[in-house]
Short mmCIF file of C-alpha atoms and ligand atoms in Angstrom, two decimals:
data_model
loop_
_atom_site.label_atom_id
_atom_site.label_comp_id
_atom_site.label_asym_id
_atom_site.label_seq_id
_atom_site.Cartn_x
_atom_site.Cartn_y
_atom_site.Cartn_z
CA MET A 11 -19.86 19.80 1.18
CA ALA A 12 -16.89 18.56 -0.30
CA SER A 13 -17.46 16.05 -2.32
CA VAL A 14 -14.54 12.96 -2.59
CA LEU A 15 -14.32 10.85 -5.93
CA LEU A 16 -12.72 7.17 -4.08
CA ILE A 17 -11.27 4.73 -6.51
CA ALA A 18 -11.36 1.41 -5.59
CA GLN A 19 -8.68 -1.29 -5.51
CA HIS A 20 -9.31 -4.32 -6.90
CA LEU A 21 -7.84 -7.49 -7.69
CA GLY A 22 -9.48 -11.00 -8.57
CA GLY A 23 -12.55 -9.85 -8.01
CA GLU A 24 -12.30 -8.87 -4.23
CA LEU A 25 -11.33 -5.18 -2.42
CA ASN A 26 -8.89 -4.51 -1.03
CA SER A 27 -8.31 -3.95 1.78
CA SER A 28 -6.02 -0.85 1.20
CA THR A 29 -9.99 1.15 -0.18
CA SER A 30 -11.44 0.48 3.60
CA LYS A 31 -8.30 2.38 4.81
CA ALA A 32 -8.84 5.50 1.71
CA MET A 33 -12.41 5.00 2.59
CA ALA A 34 -11.48 6.66 6.49
CA CYS A 35 -9.63 9.08 5.13
CA ALA A 36 -12.25 9.88 2.20
CA LYS A 37 -14.78 10.14 4.39
CA ALA A 38 -13.22 12.16 6.81
CA ILE A 39 -12.65 14.98 3.73
CA GLY A 40 -16.77 14.56 2.62
CA ASP A 41 -19.39 13.05 1.16
CA VAL A 42 -17.93 10.16 -0.74
CA THR A 43 -18.86 7.89 -4.67
CA VAL A 44 -16.93 5.59 -4.39
CA ALA A 45 -15.89 4.61 -8.59
CA VAL A 46 -14.68 0.70 -9.36
CA PHE A 47 -13.83 -0.01 -12.62
CA ALA A 48 -13.44 -3.07 -13.86
CA GLU A 49 -14.25 -5.85 -16.85
CA SER A 50 -16.88 -7.37 -14.87
CA GLY A 51 -17.05 -5.02 -11.20
CA GLN A 52 -20.76 -6.09 -9.84
CA ALA A 53 -19.33 -8.50 -7.15
CA VAL A 54 -16.79 -5.92 -5.55
CA ALA A 55 -18.99 -2.74 -6.04
CA ASP A 56 -21.66 -4.18 -3.94
CA ALA A 57 -18.90 -5.32 -1.65
CA ALA A 58 -17.78 -1.33 -2.16
CA ALA A 59 -21.27 -0.43 -1.35
CA THR A 60 -20.66 -1.91 1.79
CA LEU A 61 -18.29 0.54 3.34
CA GLU A 62 -19.18 2.54 6.13
CA GLY A 63 -19.48 5.77 4.33
CA ALA A 64 -20.22 4.71 1.09
CA SER A 65 -23.13 7.14 -0.83
CA LYS A 66 -23.17 5.15 -3.40
CA VAL A 67 -20.79 3.05 -6.54
CA VAL A 68 -19.99 4.23 -9.41
CA LEU A 69 -19.61 0.86 -11.55
CA VAL A 70 -17.27 1.12 -15.28
CA ASP A 71 -16.85 -2.28 -16.93
CA ARG A 72 -14.88 -2.15 -19.67
CA ALA A 73 -12.63 -4.94 -21.34
CA GLU A 74 -10.03 -2.44 -20.86
CA ASN A 75 -10.62 -2.78 -17.45
CA ALA A 76 -9.92 -5.90 -16.91
CA GLU A 77 -6.45 -4.78 -15.50
CA PRO A 78 -5.51 -2.67 -13.42
CA VAL A 79 -3.48 -0.81 -15.41
CA ALA A 80 -3.15 3.55 -14.16
CA ALA A 81 -1.84 4.42 -18.07
CA ILE A 82 -5.69 3.19 -18.87
CA LEU A 83 -7.48 3.98 -16.11
CA ALA A 84 -6.46 6.91 -15.54
CA PRO A 85 -8.08 9.38 -18.36
CA GLN A 86 -11.05 7.65 -17.31
CA ILE A 87 -11.39 9.01 -13.65
CA ALA A 88 -10.55 12.35 -14.84
CA LYS A 89 -13.17 12.11 -16.86
CA LEU A 90 -15.44 10.51 -14.33
CA ALA A 91 -14.06 13.38 -11.78
CA GLN A 92 -15.17 15.70 -14.16
CA ASP A 93 -18.86 14.58 -15.14
CA LEU A 94 -20.03 14.19 -11.52
CA GLY A 95 -18.35 17.28 -10.60
CA VAL A 96 -16.76 16.50 -6.92
CA SER A 97 -14.13 18.03 -5.44
CA HIS A 98 -11.13 15.78 -4.37
CA VAL A 99 -10.36 12.86 -6.64
CA VAL A 100 -8.86 10.91 -3.94
CA GLY A 101 -6.83 7.05 -3.84
CA PRO A 102 -5.01 4.88 -1.55
CA ASN A 103 -0.93 5.97 -1.82
CA THR A 104 -0.41 1.66 -2.46
CA THR A 105 1.76 0.41 -5.07
CA PHE A 106 -1.82 1.54 -7.29
CA GLY A 107 -2.21 4.42 -6.09
CA LYS A 108 1.30 5.23 -6.33
CA ASP A 109 0.97 5.13 -10.21
CA LEU A 110 -2.11 6.01 -10.90
CA MET A 111 -2.82 9.16 -8.50
CA PRO A 112 -0.37 11.23 -10.53
CA ARG A 113 -1.37 10.43 -13.33
CA VAL A 114 -4.75 11.27 -12.64
CA ALA A 115 -3.82 15.21 -11.55
CA ALA A 116 -1.60 15.67 -14.32
CA LEU A 117 -4.61 14.93 -16.28
CA LEU A 118 -7.39 17.14 -14.41
CA ASP A 119 -4.23 19.91 -14.86
CA SER A 120 -4.62 20.04 -10.87
CA VAL A 121 -2.41 19.78 -7.55
CA MET A 122 -2.10 16.44 -6.03
CA VAL A 123 -1.60 15.85 -2.58
CA THR A 124 0.37 12.35 -2.40
CA ASP A 125 0.94 10.01 1.63
CA ILE A 126 -2.07 12.45 3.29
CA MET A 127 -1.88 10.94 7.41
CA SER A 128 -4.26 13.09 8.43
CA VAL A 129 -6.97 14.99 8.13
CA GLU A 130 -7.50 17.77 9.08
CA GLY A 131 -9.86 19.93 6.88
CA PRO A 132 -10.89 19.53 3.23
CA TYR A 133 -7.73 21.57 2.30
CA SER A 134 -6.24 21.16 4.70
CA PHE A 135 -3.74 17.71 5.67
CA GLN A 136 -0.58 16.41 7.36
CA ARG A 137 2.09 13.78 6.41
CA PRO A 138 4.92 13.23 6.18
CA ILE A 139 8.67 14.39 4.68
CA TYR A 140 11.95 12.79 5.91
CA ALA A 141 10.77 9.46 5.34
CA GLY A 142 8.79 10.19 7.73
CA ASN A 143 10.72 11.96 10.72
CA ALA A 144 8.94 14.80 10.11
CA ILE A 145 5.04 15.61 9.41
CA VAL A 146 4.13 18.73 7.97
CA SER A 147 0.57 20.78 7.45
CA VAL A 148 -0.76 21.79 3.87
CA ASP A 149 -3.14 23.29 2.65
CA ALA A 150 -3.76 23.28 -0.86
CA PRO A 151 -6.05 25.14 -3.49
CA GLN A 152 -9.17 25.01 -3.45
CA ASP A 153 -9.73 26.36 -7.41
CA GLY A 154 -9.79 22.77 -9.49
CA ILE A 155 -10.29 18.99 -8.20
CA LEU A 156 -7.48 18.56 -5.22
CA VAL A 157 -6.29 15.25 -5.62
CA GLY A 158 -4.87 13.06 -2.92
CA SER A 159 -3.21 10.14 -2.20
CA ALA A 160 -4.43 8.38 1.13
CA ARG A 161 -1.69 6.76 3.57
CA THR A 162 -3.66 3.19 4.23
CA ALA A 163 -0.90 2.41 7.32
CA SER A 164 -2.34 5.61 8.60
CA PHE A 165 -6.32 4.14 8.37
CA LYS A 166 -7.91 1.89 9.87
CA ALA A 167 -10.19 0.64 7.85
CA VAL A 168 -14.13 1.52 7.69
CA GLY A 169 -17.19 -0.97 9.71
CA GLU A 170 -19.65 -2.21 7.02
CA GLN A 171 -23.31 -0.38 6.68
CA SER A 172 -26.30 -1.71 5.09
CA ALA A 173 -25.48 -0.92 1.10
CA CYS A 174 -25.94 2.13 -0.59
CA PRO A 175 -26.96 2.03 -3.83
CA VAL A 176 -24.98 1.06 -6.96
CA GLU A 177 -24.84 2.73 -10.36
CA ALA A 178 -23.79 1.32 -13.43
CA VAL A 179 -22.37 4.31 -15.72
CA THR A 180 -20.05 4.68 -19.03
CA VAL A 181 -17.51 6.77 -19.47
CA ASP A 182 -16.85 8.80 -22.46
CA ALA A 183 -12.45 8.66 -22.93
CA GLU A 184 -10.42 8.20 -25.45
CA LEU A 185 -7.90 5.42 -24.14
CA PRO A 186 -3.95 5.60 -24.88
CA THR A 187 -2.99 2.63 -26.75
CA HIS A 188 1.33 3.46 -26.72
CA THR A 189 0.37 0.97 -23.41
CA ARG A 190 -1.46 -2.66 -22.85
CA PHE A 191 -1.05 -5.14 -19.85
CA VAL A 192 0.97 -8.04 -20.78
CA LYS A 193 1.31 -10.70 -18.19
CA ARG A 194 1.23 -10.48 -14.14
CA GLU A 195 4.75 -11.61 -11.49
CA GLY A 196 4.54 -11.66 -7.98
CA ALA A 197 7.37 -13.02 -6.19
CA GLY A 198 4.84 -13.49 -3.23
CA GLY A 199 3.06 -17.17 -4.84
CA ASP A 200 0.21 -17.44 -2.29
CA ARG A 201 1.32 -15.61 0.50
CA PRO A 202 -0.26 -13.08 1.29
CA ASP A 203 -0.42 -9.33 -0.03
CA LEU A 204 2.45 -7.54 1.66
CA GLN A 205 1.02 -4.28 1.80
CA SER A 206 -2.68 -6.04 3.93
CA ALA A 207 -1.65 -8.66 5.33
CA PRO A 208 -1.39 -8.55 9.23
CA LYS A 209 1.90 -10.20 9.68
CA VAL A 210 4.33 -10.10 8.04
CA VAL A 211 8.09 -11.30 8.07
CA SER A 212 10.60 -9.38 6.90
CA GLY A 213 14.82 -10.50 6.06
CA GLY A 214 17.99 -8.08 5.24
CA ARG A 215 21.42 -8.09 4.27
CA GLY A 216 22.46 -10.42 7.15
CA VAL A 217 20.48 -13.69 5.58
CA GLY A 218 23.29 -13.49 3.53
CA SER A 219 21.73 -15.12 -0.17
CA GLU A 220 19.52 -16.19 -2.53
CA GLU A 221 19.31 -19.69 -0.86
CA ASN A 222 19.60 -19.24 2.74
CA PHE A 223 16.37 -16.50 1.59
CA GLU A 224 14.42 -20.25 2.04
CA ILE A 225 13.83 -19.61 5.99
CA ILE A 226 12.70 -16.86 5.57
CA TYR A 227 9.61 -18.00 3.39
CA ARG A 228 9.87 -21.24 5.83
CA MET A 229 9.11 -19.15 8.70
CA ALA A 230 6.51 -16.83 7.10
CA ASP A 231 4.75 -19.53 5.64
CA LYS A 232 4.84 -22.03 9.21
CA ILE A 233 2.63 -18.34 10.56
CA GLY A 234 0.51 -17.48 7.30
CA ALA A 235 2.36 -14.32 7.20
CA ALA A 236 3.58 -12.18 3.85
CA VAL A 237 7.15 -12.01 2.97
CA GLY A 238 9.39 -8.71 3.15
CA ALA A 239 12.51 -7.22 2.75
CA SER A 240 15.23 -4.43 3.16
CA ARG A 241 16.85 -2.83 0.61
CA ALA A 242 20.04 -3.72 0.68
CA ALA A 243 18.87 -7.81 0.57
CA VAL A 244 16.78 -6.80 -2.70
CA ASP A 245 20.13 -4.90 -4.09
CA SER A 246 22.13 -7.05 -3.34
CA GLY A 247 19.71 -10.02 -5.22
CA PHE A 248 18.30 -11.94 -2.33
CA CYS A 249 14.40 -11.69 -3.22
CA ALA A 250 12.04 -9.74 -5.56
CA ASN A 251 11.64 -5.60 -4.95
CA ASP A 252 8.24 -6.23 -4.87
CA MET A 253 9.24 -7.35 -1.73
CA GLN A 254 11.33 -3.90 -0.65
CA VAL A 255 10.25 -2.29 2.93
CA GLY A 256 10.78 1.63 3.84
CA GLN A 257 11.07 5.24 2.75
CA THR A 258 11.30 3.68 -0.78
CA GLY A 259 9.35 0.09 -1.44
CA LYS A 260 7.06 -0.52 0.59
CA VAL A 261 4.84 1.77 3.91
CA ILE A 262 3.66 -1.34 6.00
CA ALA A 263 1.88 -1.23 8.83
CA PRO A 264 0.91 -5.61 10.03
CA GLU A 265 -0.14 -5.72 13.97
CA LEU A 266 3.16 -8.18 13.96
CA TYR A 267 6.55 -7.86 12.01
CA MET A 268 9.69 -10.38 12.53
CA CYS A 269 12.54 -9.25 10.91
CA PHE A 270 15.79 -11.06 10.51
CA GLY A 271 19.45 -9.81 10.08
CA ILE A 272 17.70 -5.91 9.30
CA SER A 273 20.01 -3.21 10.93
CA GLY A 274 17.11 -0.80 11.23
CA ALA A 275 18.19 1.89 9.15
CA ILE A 276 16.11 4.78 9.00
CA GLN A 277 14.82 4.35 5.88
CA HIS A 278 13.16 0.80 6.47
CA LEU A 279 11.74 2.29 9.16
CA ALA A 280 9.94 4.50 6.90
CA GLY A 281 7.77 2.01 6.45
CA ILE A 282 7.31 -0.40 9.54
CA LYS A 283 6.79 2.30 11.79
CA ASP A 284 3.02 2.27 12.09
CA ALA A 285 3.44 -1.46 12.99
CA GLY A 286 1.71 -2.94 15.66
CA CYS A 287 4.35 -5.08 17.08
CA ILE A 288 7.97 -5.55 15.98
CA VAL A 289 9.85 -8.35 16.63
CA ALA A 290 14.00 -8.54 15.25
CA VAL A 291 16.55 -10.53 15.54
CA ASN A 292 19.64 -10.35 15.01
CA LYS A 293 23.07 -11.41 15.54
CA ASP A 294 24.36 -6.93 16.64
CA GLU A 295 23.35 -5.90 19.90
CA GLU A 296 24.01 -2.39 18.59
CA ALA A 297 21.90 -2.93 16.21
CA SER A 298 19.52 0.04 16.29
CA ILE A 299 16.33 -2.08 15.34
CA PHE A 300 16.13 -2.94 18.86
CA GLU A 301 15.55 0.98 19.57
CA VAL A 302 12.59 0.48 18.33
CA ALA A 303 11.09 -3.00 18.43
CA ASP A 304 8.77 -4.18 20.67
CA ILE A 305 10.66 -7.64 21.43
CA GLY A 306 14.66 -8.14 20.12
CA LEU A 307 16.67 -11.19 20.67
CA VAL A 308 20.83 -10.77 19.84
CA GLY A 309 21.08 -13.97 18.12
CA ASP A 310 22.59 -15.38 14.90
CA LEU A 311 19.29 -15.56 12.60
CA PHE A 312 19.71 -19.19 11.53
CA GLU A 313 20.02 -21.04 14.39
CA VAL A 314 17.27 -18.64 15.97
CA ILE A 315 14.55 -19.16 13.10
CA PRO A 316 15.12 -23.65 13.62
CA GLU A 317 13.66 -23.08 17.00
CA LEU A 318 11.36 -20.56 16.37
CA GLU A 319 9.68 -23.06 13.84
CA SER A 320 10.52 -26.17 16.03
CA LYS A 321 8.56 -24.21 19.23
CA LEU A 322 4.90 -23.19 17.07
P1 FAD B 23 22.35 -4.18 7.09
O1 FAD B 23 22.09 -2.77 7.57
O2 FAD B 23 23.93 -4.41 5.91
O3 FAD B 23 22.12 -4.75 8.10
C1 FAD B 23 22.58 -6.40 8.01
C2 FAD B 23 22.02 -6.43 9.99
O4 FAD B 23 21.79 -7.43 9.70
C3 FAD B 23 22.91 -6.18 10.83
O5 FAD B 23 22.18 -6.12 12.30
C4 FAD B 23 23.48 -7.09 11.61
O6 FAD B 23 24.49 -7.69 12.12
C5 FAD B 23 22.83 -9.02 10.48
N1 FAD B 23 23.39 -9.93 10.58
C6 FAD B 23 24.26 -10.50 9.52
N2 FAD B 23 24.42 -11.51 9.88
C7 FAD B 23 23.49 -11.40 10.74
C8 FAD B 23 22.53 -13.72 11.47
N3 FAD B 23 23.49 -14.73 10.84
N4 FAD B 23 21.58 -13.63 12.21
C9 FAD B 23 21.12 -11.64 12.79
N5 FAD B 23 21.41 -10.98 11.99
C10 FAD B 23 22.61 -10.40 11.59
N6 FAD B 23 15.92 0.01 3.41
C11 FAD B 23 15.05 -0.13 3.43
O7 FAD B 23 15.56 -1.19 3.94
N7 FAD B 23 14.04 0.22 3.36
C12 FAD B 23 13.82 1.53 1.81
O8 FAD B 23 13.13 1.42 1.49
C13 FAD B 23 15.37 2.38 1.62
N8 FAD B 23 14.97 3.08 0.81
C14 FAD B 23 16.17 3.98 1.32
C15 FAD B 23 16.57 5.30 0.05
C16 FAD B 23 17.42 5.92 0.66
C17 FAD B 23 17.43 7.46 -0.16
C18 FAD B 23 18.73 5.28 1.07
C19 FAD B 23 19.76 6.57 0.61
C20 FAD B 23 18.34 4.35 1.66
C21 FAD B 23 17.10 3.69 1.71
N9 FAD B 23 17.86 2.63 2.02
C22 FAD B 23 15.67 1.48 2.99
C23 FAD B 23 19.18 1.21 2.69
C24 FAD B 23 19.14 1.52 3.94
O9 FAD B 23 19.63 2.72 3.92
C25 FAD B 23 19.96 0.48 4.66
O10 FAD B 23 21.00 0.82 3.89
C26 FAD B 23 19.32 -0.65 4.07
O11 FAD B 23 18.20 -0.65 4.83
C27 FAD B 23 20.36 -1.66 4.80
O12 FAD B 23 19.53 -3.14 5.18
P2 FAD B 23 19.62 -3.91 6.23
O13 FAD B 23 19.20 -3.74 7.44
O14 FAD B 23 19.46 -5.03 6.12
O15 FAD B 23 21.21 -4.92 6.12
#
């Protein structure tokens, strides 16, 4: 049977929901050991132990793991995977996983399958190509340790189980000195995390300016949503680029996605195709966003948002 080392994503002592979604992918491949790399990660490891499908959790506490720096984590993951003799290493295809997992594959000199949408067998997967316009089935080679990243928008979080054993381990890996953590800067402030939030409010080029983007933040705060943006909004300097949703931004699957002044380019849609309910406000009734929207409103966002706010 295939054995999977699942890399937990966590921050601030809390397990990120992407770990639970990646678990759904990992447990479809084989028996799962969850790895938690932290400085003091007992609480995270205990939470991981209750994820349905976890056979064991290994906790690698080390001062260098205080922040999730890919260059520091990757050699430890590669060594741990070899020590445990697993057949697969899986992580979430979030910003964290996109940075980390290819480094692990490179260090293991092995093959990587990115953006796994479904598992057809331990070495057979489906993944999107052409910005999600086509889905391809891929067969990975069966020699070496296969590294994979799970498209979190395609997997539902697993349920809970009674806790499996947690074991503290040390990993004898040489860590690089060329990369160190300096500081964390996030544009979202106290708002929910864009990649895991159940509600997201996004603004596009139609918002017009950085100052005008305030109206998008206000709308989001009104309903407790994360804030996203189109690439045109990011490239125009209206907001930070970690807010970009789409093919070259974040792929998200919120229950509610509200977008204002976004035309619905194919590359933007690639990031929201798994969203539950899509609400679009655009003043152009021909905008292609209306082809995918569950609820569409032709109107000026600067009139619609204040009206929505007053009604909410
Ligand atoms: P526009 O297409 O300019 O649309 C603005 C919309 O706002 C229009 O429909 C207009 O009618 C409407 N509008 C204007 N004023 C108002 C108003 N007052 N009220 C209501 N509506 C109004 N894009 C992404 O978003 N994410 C990606 O990850 C991404 N990756 C890309 C990768 C590649 C390789 C390439 C080539 C492109 C990528 N793009 C991506 C860019 C994409 O093709 C579009 O250019 C971009 O999505 C357009 O953003 P937009 O809808 O905000 O702007």
